[in-house]
Coordinates of C-alpha atoms in Angstrom, one line a residue:
M1 CA 8.6 -37.3 41.2
L2 CA 7.4 -40.3 38.9
E3 CA 4.0 -41.1 40.1
L4 CA 2.4 -44.6 39.4
N5 CA -0.4 -44.2 36.9
P6 CA -3.6 -46.0 38.5
G7 CA -4.2 -48.1 35.7
V8 CA -0.8 -49.7 35.8
I9 CA -1.7 -51.1 39.2
L10 CA -4.4 -53.4 37.6
I11 CA -2.4 -54.1 34.7
V12 CA 0.6 -55.6 37.1
G13 CA -1.9 -57.0 39.8
A14 CA -3.6 -59.1 36.8
L15 CA -0.2 -61.0 36.2
L16 CA -1.0 -62.8 39.5
M17 CA -4.2 -64.1 38.5
P18 CA -3.0 -67.4 36.9
I19 CA -0.9 -68.2 39.9
L20 CA -3.9 -67.6 42.3
P21 CA -6.8 -70.0 43.4
H22 CA -10.2 -69.3 42.4
V23 CA -11.5 -67.3 45.5
A24 CA -8.4 -65.3 45.6
R25 CA -8.3 -64.3 42.1
G26 CA -11.9 -62.9 42.6
L27 CA -11.2 -61.1 45.9
L28 CA -7.9 -59.7 43.8
G29 CA -10.0 -58.6 41.0
V30 CA -12.3 -56.6 43.7
L31 CA -8.9 -54.9 45.3
L32 CA -7.0 -54.0 42.7
P33 CA -9.5 -51.1 41.3
L34 CA -10.2 -50.3 44.6
L35 CA -6.7 -49.7 45.6
A36 CA -6.1 -47.8 42.0
L37 CA -9.3 -45.9 43.4
Y38 CA -7.8 -44.7 46.4
H39 CA -4.2 -43.9 44.8
L40 CA -5.8 -41.7 42.4
I41 CA -8.3 -39.6 44.8
S42 CA -4.7 -39.2 47.1
L43 CA -3.2 -37.3 44.0
P44 CA -2.5 -34.1 42.9
R45 CA -3.3 -32.5 39.7
G46 CA -1.2 -31.9 37.1
E47 CA 1.7 -33.8 35.1
L48 CA 2.8 -36.0 37.5
G49 CA 5.0 -38.6 35.7
T50 CA 7.7 -37.7 32.8
I51 CA 10.1 -39.7 31.1
T52 CA 12.3 -39.1 28.5
L53 CA 13.0 -42.4 25.7
F54 CA 14.6 -41.5 22.7
D55 CA 14.4 -37.7 22.8
L56 CA 10.8 -38.4 23.5
Q57 CA 9.1 -36.5 26.2
L58 CA 6.5 -38.9 27.6
V59 CA 3.7 -38.0 30.0
T60 CA 2.9 -41.1 31.4
L61 CA 0.3 -39.4 34.1
R62 CA -1.7 -36.4 33.9
I63 CA -4.7 -35.5 36.1
D64 CA -6.6 -32.6 35.0
D65 CA -10.1 -31.6 35.2
L66 CA -11.2 -33.5 32.0
S67 CA -9.3 -36.9 33.1
F68 CA -10.1 -37.0 36.4
P69 CA -14.4 -38.0 36.0
F70 CA -13.1 -40.2 33.2
A71 CA -10.6 -41.9 35.1
I72 CA -13.1 -42.0 38.4
V73 CA -15.9 -43.8 36.6
F74 CA -13.5 -46.3 35.2
L75 CA -12.7 -47.4 38.4
I76 CA -15.9 -47.4 40.1
A77 CA -17.1 -49.6 36.9
A78 CA -13.9 -52.1 37.5
V79 CA -15.2 -52.5 41.3
I80 CA -18.6 -53.5 40.4
A81 CA -17.9 -55.5 37.2
A82 CA -15.2 -57.5 39.3
V83 CA -17.8 -58.1 41.8
Y84 CA -20.3 -59.1 39.1
S85 CA -17.8 -61.6 37.9
L86 CA -16.5 -63.1 41.2
H87 CA -18.3 -66.5 40.2
V88 CA -16.2 -67.0 37.1
R89 CA -13.6 -69.5 37.3
G90 CA -11.2 -69.3 34.6
W91 CA -8.3 -66.8 35.0
V92 CA -8.2 -66.1 31.4
Q93 CA -11.1 -64.0 31.9
H94 CA -9.9 -62.3 35.2
M95 CA -6.5 -61.3 34.1
S96 CA -8.2 -59.6 30.3
Q97 CA -10.8 -57.9 32.7
Q98 CA -8.1 -56.4 34.9
M99 CA -5.8 -55.7 31.8
Y100 CA -8.4 -54.1 29.6
A101 CA -10.0 -52.2 32.6
G102 CA -6.3 -50.8 33.8
A103 CA -5.2 -50.5 30.2
A104 CA -8.3 -47.7 29.5
I105 CA -7.8 -45.9 32.6
A106 CA -4.2 -45.4 31.8
A107 CA -4.7 -44.3 28.4
V108 CA -7.2 -41.5 30.1
L109 CA -4.5 -40.5 32.5
A110 CA -2.0 -40.3 29.5
G111 CA -0.4 -36.9 28.8
D112 CA 1.2 -38.0 25.7
L113 CA 0.2 -39.6 22.2
V114 CA 2.7 -42.1 22.5
T115 CA 1.7 -43.6 25.8
L116 CA -1.9 -43.3 24.9
F117 CA -1.7 -45.3 21.5
V118 CA 0.5 -48.3 24.1
F119 CA -2.4 -48.2 26.2
W120 CA -5.1 -48.3 23.5
E121 CA -3.7 -51.0 21.7
I122 CA -3.5 -53.0 25.0
T123 CA -7.1 -52.4 25.9
A124 CA -7.7 -54.1 21.8
I125 CA -5.6 -57.1 22.5
T126 CA -6.9 -58.0 26.4
S127 CA -10.6 -57.3 25.8
V128 CA -10.7 -59.6 22.6
F129 CA -10.5 -62.6 25.3
L130 CA -14.2 -61.4 26.7
I131 CA -15.3 -62.6 23.5
W132 CA -13.4 -65.6 23.0
A133 CA -14.0 -67.0 26.3
I134 CA -17.2 -68.3 25.4
G135 CA -15.3 -71.2 23.2
S136 CA -17.5 -71.6 20.4
E137 CA -16.4 -71.1 16.5
R138 CA -18.6 -68.4 16.1
A139 CA -17.2 -66.5 19.1
Y140 CA -13.6 -66.9 17.8
N141 CA -15.1 -65.6 14.2
V142 CA -16.7 -62.2 15.8
G143 CA -13.5 -61.9 18.2
M144 CA -11.0 -62.1 15.1
R145 CA -13.3 -59.4 13.4
Y146 CA -13.2 -57.4 16.7
L147 CA -9.6 -57.8 16.9
I148 CA -8.8 -56.5 13.4
V149 CA -11.2 -53.4 13.7
Q150 CA -9.7 -52.5 16.7
V151 CA -6.0 -52.8 15.7
G152 CA -6.7 -51.3 12.9
S153 CA -8.2 -48.0 15.0
G154 CA -4.6 -48.2 16.6
V155 CA -2.6 -48.3 13.2
L156 CA -4.6 -45.3 12.1
L157 CA -4.2 -43.6 15.6
L158 CA -0.2 -44.6 15.5
A159 CA 0.2 -43.3 11.8
G160 CA -1.4 -40.1 12.6
V161 CA 0.9 -39.7 16.0
M162 CA 3.8 -40.5 14.0
M163 CA 3.0 -37.5 11.3
H164 CA 1.9 -35.4 13.7
A165 CA 5.0 -35.7 15.9
Q166 CA 7.3 -35.0 12.5
A167 CA 5.2 -31.7 11.7
N168 CA 5.4 -30.3 15.2
G169 CA 8.0 -31.6 17.1
S170 CA 5.6 -32.6 20.0
I171 CA 3.7 -35.7 21.0
A172 CA 2.0 -33.6 23.8
F173 CA -1.6 -34.9 24.0
D174 CA -3.5 -31.5 23.6
T175 CA -6.2 -30.1 21.3
L176 CA -5.1 -31.6 18.0
A177 CA -7.5 -30.3 15.1
K178 CA -10.7 -27.9 15.1
I179 CA -12.4 -29.4 11.6
T180 CA -15.5 -27.5 10.8
V181 CA -17.9 -28.4 8.4
S182 CA -17.2 -25.3 6.1
G183 CA -13.4 -25.0 6.7
T184 CA -11.6 -28.2 6.3
G185 CA -8.6 -27.5 4.4
D186 CA -6.2 -26.8 6.7
V187 CA -6.7 -29.4 8.8
P188 CA -3.2 -32.0 8.4
L189 CA -3.8 -35.4 7.3
S190 CA -2.5 -36.5 10.7
A191 CA -5.6 -34.8 12.4
W192 CA -7.6 -36.8 10.2
L193 CA -5.8 -40.1 10.3
M194 CA -6.2 -39.8 14.3
L195 CA -10.0 -38.9 13.9
I196 CA -10.9 -41.5 11.9
G197 CA -9.2 -44.0 14.2
I198 CA -10.8 -42.6 17.4
G199 CA -13.9 -42.8 15.3
V200 CA -13.8 -46.5 14.9
K201 CA -13.4 -47.1 18.5
A202 CA -16.5 -44.6 18.9
A203 CA -18.4 -46.4 16.5
F204 CA -18.9 -43.8 13.9
P205 CA -22.0 -44.4 11.7
I206 CA -20.3 -47.0 8.8
L207 CA -17.3 -47.9 11.2
H208 CA -19.6 -48.8 13.9
A209 CA -20.6 -52.7 12.9
W210 CA -18.1 -54.1 15.1
L211 CA -20.1 -52.8 18.5
P212 CA -23.3 -54.7 17.9
D213 CA -21.9 -57.4 16.3
A214 CA -19.0 -58.2 19.4
Y215 CA -20.8 -57.1 22.4
P216 CA -23.8 -59.5 22.5
E217 CA -21.3 -62.6 21.8
A218 CA -19.3 -61.7 24.9
T219 CA -19.6 -64.2 27.9
P220 CA -22.2 -62.6 30.5
T221 CA -20.0 -60.8 32.2
G222 CA -17.6 -59.8 29.5
A223 CA -20.3 -57.8 28.0
V224 CA -21.0 -55.5 30.8
W225 CA -16.7 -54.9 31.1
L226 CA -16.8 -54.3 27.1
S227 CA -19.9 -51.8 27.7
A228 CA -17.7 -49.4 29.9
F229 CA -14.5 -48.9 28.8
T230 CA -13.4 -48.9 24.8
T231 CA -16.1 -46.2 23.6
K232 CA -16.0 -44.2 26.7
L233 CA -11.8 -44.0 26.6
A234 CA -12.6 -42.9 22.5
I235 CA -15.1 -40.2 23.5
Y236 CA -12.1 -39.0 25.9
T237 CA -9.8 -38.8 23.4
L238 CA -12.3 -36.6 20.9
A239 CA -13.0 -34.7 23.8
R240 CA -9.5 -34.0 24.3
G241 CA -8.1 -33.5 21.0
Y242 CA -11.0 -32.2 19.0
P243 CA -13.4 -29.9 20.9
G244 CA -15.3 -27.5 19.1
S245 CA -15.2 -29.3 15.7
D246 CA -18.7 -28.6 14.5
L247 CA -17.9 -31.8 12.0
L248 CA -18.6 -34.0 14.8
I249 CA -22.6 -32.6 15.3
P250 CA -24.1 -33.8 12.1
I251 CA -21.9 -37.1 12.9
G252 CA -23.0 -37.3 16.4
A253 CA -26.8 -36.7 15.1
V254 CA -26.8 -39.8 12.8
M255 CA -25.4 -41.7 15.8
V256 CA -28.3 -40.7 17.8
I257 CA -31.1 -41.5 15.4
F258 CA -30.2 -44.6 13.1
P259 CA -29.4 -47.3 16.0
L260 CA -33.2 -46.5 17.2
V261 CA -34.1 -48.4 14.3
F262 CA -32.3 -51.4 14.6
A263 CA -33.0 -51.4 18.4
M264 CA -36.5 -51.9 17.9
V265 CA -36.1 -55.0 15.7
A266 CA -33.0 -56.9 17.0
D267 CA -34.2 -59.9 18.5
D268 CA -31.0 -60.7 20.8
L269 CA -31.5 -58.0 23.4
R270 CA -27.8 -57.4 24.2
R271 CA -27.8 -56.4 20.3
V272 CA -30.5 -53.9 21.5
L273 CA -28.6 -52.7 24.1
S274 CA -25.3 -52.3 21.9
Y275 CA -27.5 -50.3 19.5
A276 CA -28.7 -48.0 22.3
L277 CA -25.5 -47.7 23.2
I278 CA -24.4 -45.8 19.9
N279 CA -27.3 -43.4 20.4
Q280 CA -25.6 -42.0 23.9
L281 CA -22.6 -42.2 22.3
G282 CA -24.6 -39.6 19.8
F283 CA -25.1 -37.5 22.6
M284 CA -21.2 -37.1 23.7
V285 CA -20.2 -36.8 19.9
I286 CA -22.6 -33.8 19.7
G287 CA -21.2 -32.3 22.7
V288 CA -17.8 -32.4 21.8
G289 CA -18.7 -31.0 18.7
I290 CA -20.5 -28.1 20.0
G291 CA -17.2 -27.5 22.3
T292 CA -18.4 -25.0 25.0
E293 CA -17.5 -25.3 28.3
L294 CA -21.2 -26.5 29.1
A295 CA -20.9 -29.3 26.3
I296 CA -17.7 -30.7 27.3
A297 CA -18.6 -31.1 30.8
G298 CA -22.0 -32.7 29.6
V299 CA -19.8 -35.2 27.8
A300 CA -18.2 -36.0 30.9
A301 CA -21.2 -35.9 32.9
N302 CA -22.6 -38.3 30.2
A303 CA -20.1 -40.8 30.0
F304 CA -20.0 -41.1 33.5
G305 CA -23.7 -41.9 33.9
H306 CA -24.0 -43.9 31.0
V307 CA -21.0 -46.2 32.0
I308 CA -23.1 -46.9 35.4
Y309 CA -26.2 -47.3 33.9
K310 CA -25.6 -49.3 30.6
S311 CA -23.2 -51.5 32.5
L312 CA -26.3 -51.9 34.9
L313 CA -28.8 -52.7 31.9
F314 CA -25.6 -55.3 30.5
M315 CA -25.9 -56.9 34.0
A316 CA -29.4 -57.4 34.3
L317 CA -29.1 -59.2 31.1
G318 CA -26.4 -61.2 31.7
A319 CA -28.2 -62.6 34.6
V320 CA -30.7 -63.4 32.3
L321 CA -28.3 -65.0 30.0
L322 CA -26.5 -67.0 32.6
Q323 CA -30.0 -68.8 34.2
T324 CA -31.8 -68.8 30.9
G325 CA -29.6 -69.6 28.4
T326 CA -30.6 -67.0 26.1
A327 CA -31.0 -63.0 26.0
K328 CA -33.3 -63.2 22.8
A329 CA -36.7 -61.3 22.8
S330 CA -38.2 -64.3 21.0
A331 CA -37.3 -66.8 23.7
L332 CA -38.1 -64.9 26.9
G333 CA -40.9 -63.1 29.0
G334 CA -42.7 -63.8 32.4
L335 CA -39.2 -63.4 34.5
H336 CA -40.6 -61.0 37.1
R337 CA -42.5 -63.9 38.9
T338 CA -38.7 -65.8 39.3
M339 CA -36.0 -63.3 39.3
P340 CA -37.2 -60.6 41.2
I341 CA -33.9 -59.0 42.1
T342 CA -32.8 -58.9 38.6
V343 CA -36.2 -57.5 37.3
T344 CA -35.6 -54.9 40.0
C345 CA -32.3 -53.4 39.2
G346 CA -33.4 -54.0 35.2
V347 CA -36.2 -51.7 35.7
L348 CA -33.8 -49.1 38.0
A349 CA -31.2 -49.3 35.2
M350 CA -34.5 -48.3 32.9
L351 CA -35.5 -45.2 34.6
S352 CA -31.8 -44.3 35.0
I353 CA -31.5 -43.5 31.0
S354 CA -33.4 -40.5 31.1
V355 CA -36.1 -40.2 34.1
P356 CA -35.4 -37.8 36.4
L357 CA -33.9 -38.4 40.0
F358 CA -31.7 -40.8 38.6
S359 CA -28.0 -40.7 36.8
G360 CA -29.0 -40.3 32.8
Y361 CA -31.4 -37.4 33.4
V362 CA -28.9 -35.3 35.3
A363 CA -26.0 -35.8 32.8
K364 CA -28.3 -35.6 29.5
T365 CA -29.5 -32.2 30.7
L366 CA -26.4 -30.7 30.6
I367 CA -25.5 -31.5 26.3
M368 CA -29.4 -30.6 25.7
S369 CA -28.9 -27.2 27.4
A370 CA -25.7 -26.7 25.5
A371 CA -27.4 -27.4 22.5
M372 CA -30.2 -25.2 23.4
K373 CA -27.7 -22.4 23.7
H374 CA -25.6 -23.5 20.0
D375 CA -28.8 -21.7 18.3
V376 CA -29.1 -24.9 16.6
A377 CA -33.2 -25.4 16.7
W378 CA -32.9 -29.0 15.4
L379 CA -30.0 -30.3 17.6
Y380 CA -32.3 -29.9 20.7
L381 CA -35.2 -31.4 19.3
L382 CA -32.8 -34.3 17.8
L383 CA -31.7 -34.8 21.4
L384 CA -35.2 -34.7 22.8
F385 CA -36.3 -37.5 20.3
G386 CA -33.1 -39.7 20.9
S387 CA -33.5 -39.2 24.5
V388 CA -37.2 -40.6 24.1
G389 CA -36.3 -43.1 21.5
V390 CA -33.7 -44.7 23.7
F391 CA -35.9 -44.6 26.3
V392 CA -38.3 -46.9 24.7
T393 CA -36.1 -49.2 22.8
A394 CA -33.3 -49.9 25.6
G395 CA -35.9 -49.2 28.4
I396 CA -39.4 -50.2 28.4
R397 CA -39.2 -52.6 25.4
V398 CA -35.8 -54.8 26.7
A399 CA -38.0 -54.7 30.4
Y400 CA -41.6 -55.8 28.5
E401 CA -39.7 -58.3 26.3
A402 CA -37.4 -60.0 29.0
Y403 CA -39.9 -59.5 32.3
F404 CA -43.3 -58.8 32.0
R405 CA -44.0 -60.1 28.6
T406 CA -46.6 -63.1 28.8
P407 CA -44.2 -66.2 27.9
T408 CA -45.1 -68.8 25.1
A409 CA -45.5 -72.5 25.5
A410 CA -41.8 -73.2 24.2
N411 CA -40.6 -70.5 26.7
A412 CA -42.2 -72.3 29.8
T413 CA -39.1 -73.9 31.2
R414 CA -37.0 -70.4 30.9
D415 CA -40.1 -69.0 32.8
Q416 CA -39.1 -71.0 36.1
A417 CA -35.4 -69.6 36.0
G418 CA -34.5 -67.9 39.7
D419 CA -32.0 -65.3 40.3
P420 CA -28.3 -65.3 39.6
P421 CA -25.5 -65.7 42.4
W422 CA -25.0 -63.7 44.9
N423 CA -22.6 -61.5 43.9
M424 CA -24.0 -60.8 40.4
Q425 CA -27.3 -59.5 42.6
L426 CA -24.4 -57.3 44.6
A427 CA -23.1 -55.8 41.7
M428 CA -26.6 -55.1 40.1
A429 CA -27.6 -53.5 43.7
L430 CA -24.5 -51.4 43.4
G431 CA -25.1 -50.3 40.5
A432 CA -28.3 -49.1 40.9
V433 CA -27.4 -47.2 44.2
V434 CA -24.3 -45.2 42.4
S435 CA -27.0 -44.5 39.6
I436 CA -29.5 -43.1 42.1
A437 CA -26.8 -41.3 44.0
V438 CA -25.9 -39.5 41.3
G439 CA -29.3 -38.8 40.4
L440 CA -30.4 -37.5 43.8
N441 CA -27.2 -35.2 44.3
P442 CA -26.1 -34.1 40.7
S443 CA -24.0 -31.7 42.4
A444 CA -21.5 -34.1 43.7
L445 CA -21.1 -35.0 39.6
Y446 CA -20.9 -31.3 38.4
A447 CA -18.1 -30.8 41.1
I448 CA -15.8 -33.0 39.6
L449 CA -16.6 -32.1 36.0
P450 CA -14.0 -29.4 33.9
G451 CA -14.9 -26.3 34.0
D452 CA -17.0 -24.1 36.6
I453 CA -20.5 -26.0 36.5
S454 CA -22.9 -24.8 38.5
Y455 CA -26.1 -25.8 36.9
P456 CA -29.7 -26.2 38.1
A457 CA -30.7 -29.8 37.0
Y458 CA -34.2 -29.8 38.6
K459 CA -36.0 -26.5 37.2
P460 CA -39.4 -27.5 37.5
D461 CA -40.3 -26.7 34.1
K462 CA -37.6 -29.1 32.6
V463 CA -38.4 -31.8 34.9
L464 CA -42.0 -31.7 33.9
A465 CA -41.5 -31.5 30.5
Q466 CA -39.3 -34.6 30.6
L467 CA -41.8 -36.5 32.6
Q468 CA -44.4 -35.4 30.1
I469 CA -42.6 -36.8 26.9
L470 CA -41.2 -40.0 28.6
L471 CA -45.2 -40.9 30.1
F472 CA -46.4 -40.4 26.7
A473 CA -44.2 -42.6 25.0
A474 CA -44.7 -45.1 27.6
L475 CA -48.7 -44.7 27.4
G476 CA -47.8 -44.9 23.6
F477 CA -45.8 -48.4 23.9
A478 CA -48.6 -49.7 26.1
L479 CA -51.4 -48.8 23.9
M480 CA -49.6 -50.4 21.0
V481 CA -49.1 -53.8 23.2
R482 CA -52.9 -53.5 24.5
F483 CA -54.2 -53.3 20.8
G484 CA -52.0 -55.5 19.1
L485 CA -50.2 -53.4 17.3
Y486 CA -46.7 -54.1 18.8
R487 CA -45.2 -57.3 16.9
S488 CA -42.6 -59.0 19.1
P489 CA -39.5 -60.1 17.1
V490 CA -39.0 -63.4 15.5
P491 CA -35.4 -65.3 15.9
S492 CA -33.5 -63.4 12.7
R493 CA -30.4 -61.5 12.1
V494 CA -30.2 -57.8 11.8
T495 CA -28.1 -57.2 8.9
D496 CA -25.9 -53.6 9.3
A497 CA -23.0 -52.2 7.8
D498 CA -21.2 -55.2 8.4
W499 CA -23.1 -56.5 5.3
F500 CA -20.1 -54.3 3.0
Y501 CA -17.4 -56.8 4.3
R502 CA -19.7 -59.6 5.8
T503 CA -21.6 -60.2 2.7
L504 CA -20.8 -58.0 -0.2
G505 CA -17.0 -58.0 0.5
Y506 CA -17.3 -61.5 1.1
N507 CA -18.8 -62.5 -2.2
I508 CA -16.4 -60.1 -4.1
A509 CA -13.5 -61.6 -2.6
S510 CA -14.9 -65.3 -3.4
T511 CA -15.5 -63.9 -7.0
L512 CA -12.2 -62.6 -7.1
L513 CA -10.6 -65.7 -5.9
L514 CA -12.4 -68.1 -7.9
M515 CA -11.6 -66.0 -11.2
L516 CA -7.6 -66.0 -10.2
A517 CA -7.9 -69.7 -9.7
G518 CA -9.1 -69.9 -13.1
A519 CA -6.7 -68.0 -14.5
W520 CA -4.1 -69.6 -12.8
K521 CA -5.6 -73.2 -14.1
T522 CA -5.5 -72.0 -17.2
I523 CA -1.9 -70.7 -17.2
S524 CA -0.5 -73.7 -15.1
E525 CA -2.6 -76.0 -18.1
A526 CA -1.1 -73.9 -20.9
G527 CA 2.4 -74.2 -19.2
S528 CA 2.2 -78.0 -18.5
N529 CA 1.2 -78.4 -22.0
F530 CA 4.2 -76.5 -23.4
V531 CA 6.6 -78.2 -21.1
N532 CA 5.3 -81.7 -22.4
Y533 CA 5.5 -80.4 -26.0
A534 CA 8.8 -79.4 -25.5
E535 CA 9.9 -82.6 -23.8
Q536 CA 8.3 -84.8 -26.8
S537 CA 10.3 -82.5 -29.4
I538 CA 13.7 -82.9 -27.7
G539 CA 12.9 -86.7 -27.3
R540 CA 12.7 -87.0 -30.8
T541 CA 16.1 -86.0 -31.5
H542 CA 17.8 -86.6 -28.5
N543 CA 16.7 -89.8 -28.0
P544 CA 18.5 -92.9 -28.9
D545 CA 17.1 -93.5 -32.4
G546 CA 17.0 -89.9 -32.6
I547 CA 19.0 -87.9 -35.3
L548 CA 21.4 -86.3 -32.4
G549 CA 21.0 -89.4 -30.5
R550 CA 22.6 -92.0 -32.6
T551 CA 26.1 -93.2 -32.9
W552 CA 28.0 -92.0 -36.1
S553 CA 30.9 -93.0 -37.7
T554 CA 34.7 -91.4 -37.3
G555 CA 34.8 -90.6 -40.8
F556 CA 31.5 -89.0 -41.0
M557 CA 32.4 -86.8 -38.1
A558 CA 35.4 -85.6 -39.8
F559 CA 33.5 -84.6 -43.0
V560 CA 30.7 -82.7 -40.8
A561 CA 33.7 -80.8 -39.2
T562 CA 35.6 -80.2 -42.1
L563 CA 32.2 -78.8 -43.8
M564 CA 31.6 -76.6 -40.8
L565 CA 35.4 -75.2 -41.3
A566 CA 35.0 -74.5 -45.1
V567 CA 31.5 -72.8 -44.0
Y568 CA 33.6 -70.8 -41.3
L569 CA 36.2 -69.9 -43.9
L570 CA 33.5 -68.6 -46.7
I571 CA 32.2 -66.5 -44.4
F572 CA 35.4 -64.7 -42.8
Y573 CA 36.4 -64.2 -46.4
A574 CA 33.2 -62.6 -47.7
R575 CA 33.5 -60.2 -44.5
E576 CA 36.8 -59.6 -45.4
F577 CA 36.5 -58.6 -48.8
S578 CA 33.3 -56.4 -48.2
R579 CA 35.4 -54.1 -46.4

């Protein structure tokens, strides 16, 4: 029996958005993921959708221990984000949001590589409208860069899929390769191509610049949707295709550390959250690289918790952006007096990153325990540092800059902004409730994770150690502010790896184009001069006064013809006598 993929419910339902009035669009946006969530929960485990197409065995729906938690949290996030977006009037945003979320869910539940690729590309095409909806030239340029990168990721994935299918005679989406640091020679090219394609979407180092470039330029609601789906779909694909590939451990380690530097100096707070998002992806990439049962469960748990609390962080800043017109630290401050609901939810989101009793803690502790058992001492210390670092940058710093810092005189008018519309407040409250519920009852989350996970999240020694580290980090930040050692950022633009193609690449391309233009100008001028010379030469002989253009008498022409005949005869007889 062919069961309907829950993600398709959102995609097909989104087609009704253009013909519905505003209120009905919003309600349908909430109803669709709720309906898909009910459908998913009611389905049994296994491969439920199989189609034969052109000798390809497509598995359009597979529910197992790895895909289920990802699909569940995607649908929960879609419900919350749809509530958050109820006030949006444009049908384009509503339609693209639902199709984007539906494609991500359908991709997670795909059982073959071709179905995965199809929905992978749909996520790229539909999500770009959440950036273009701003309507500015800057948003258009950012959206084009985002679309090129995302489609390029799909092209690499497709090339790998085609080579894999040709070599193995199968498109089943199972473990694709195990790529190790020491022995990568036997890994087929197809596995490398797919890994790079997935790595683009997962924001691997150097390949990551699209994320902090695009997410801060999306609409206040669009950034919430973007933060939930694209990168976590890539993490799921890594966990499915490359578990135990220890090459991912150093890649994840770099992802954990380097974004913290950018997050500490960026002025746009949504850019800060974007870099913090890469930091948390690093945790998950390391978990995939470790590859043990506990580590893969930790990857799924981190994805679950991260989708919720990162969406909540973006919702809180989206509310600030909507009400004040900016999300830049240099232009904010003092909002705790006028936006109490937003600030409360923002602080809860901050606590959800790493503090016990919240979702981030019960998820991170699995990967950190897996790292400790991996017998790599530096890895546990690195994850601990990354956990504290992201708590300071994406938590304490964002809360201080936006909500509690004394505003400057130039920011006084923004200080009067109130809380956003009721639906945004409700969505933030829902996100906070889910995050706290997961933190208070981690066994409910652990029950749906892959493997048989029975882990005591709240061991007294671990809780105490985590609280001590976080409290010392918070105290250190407070002392830096108190004694003037912390400097708030000034309006600026942070240059990242995108410098290679937005600055260096642009300059190189501009120089090459100027050189080509100069060479073409030289060639065209030389050609024009040659044509003019030839025209003048021909004119001297063929114009009415030229030697070939004048009128000749009949007698003279007969003489010329006779002379030519005589020359021909001489040549003919000379040739004959020479034989």
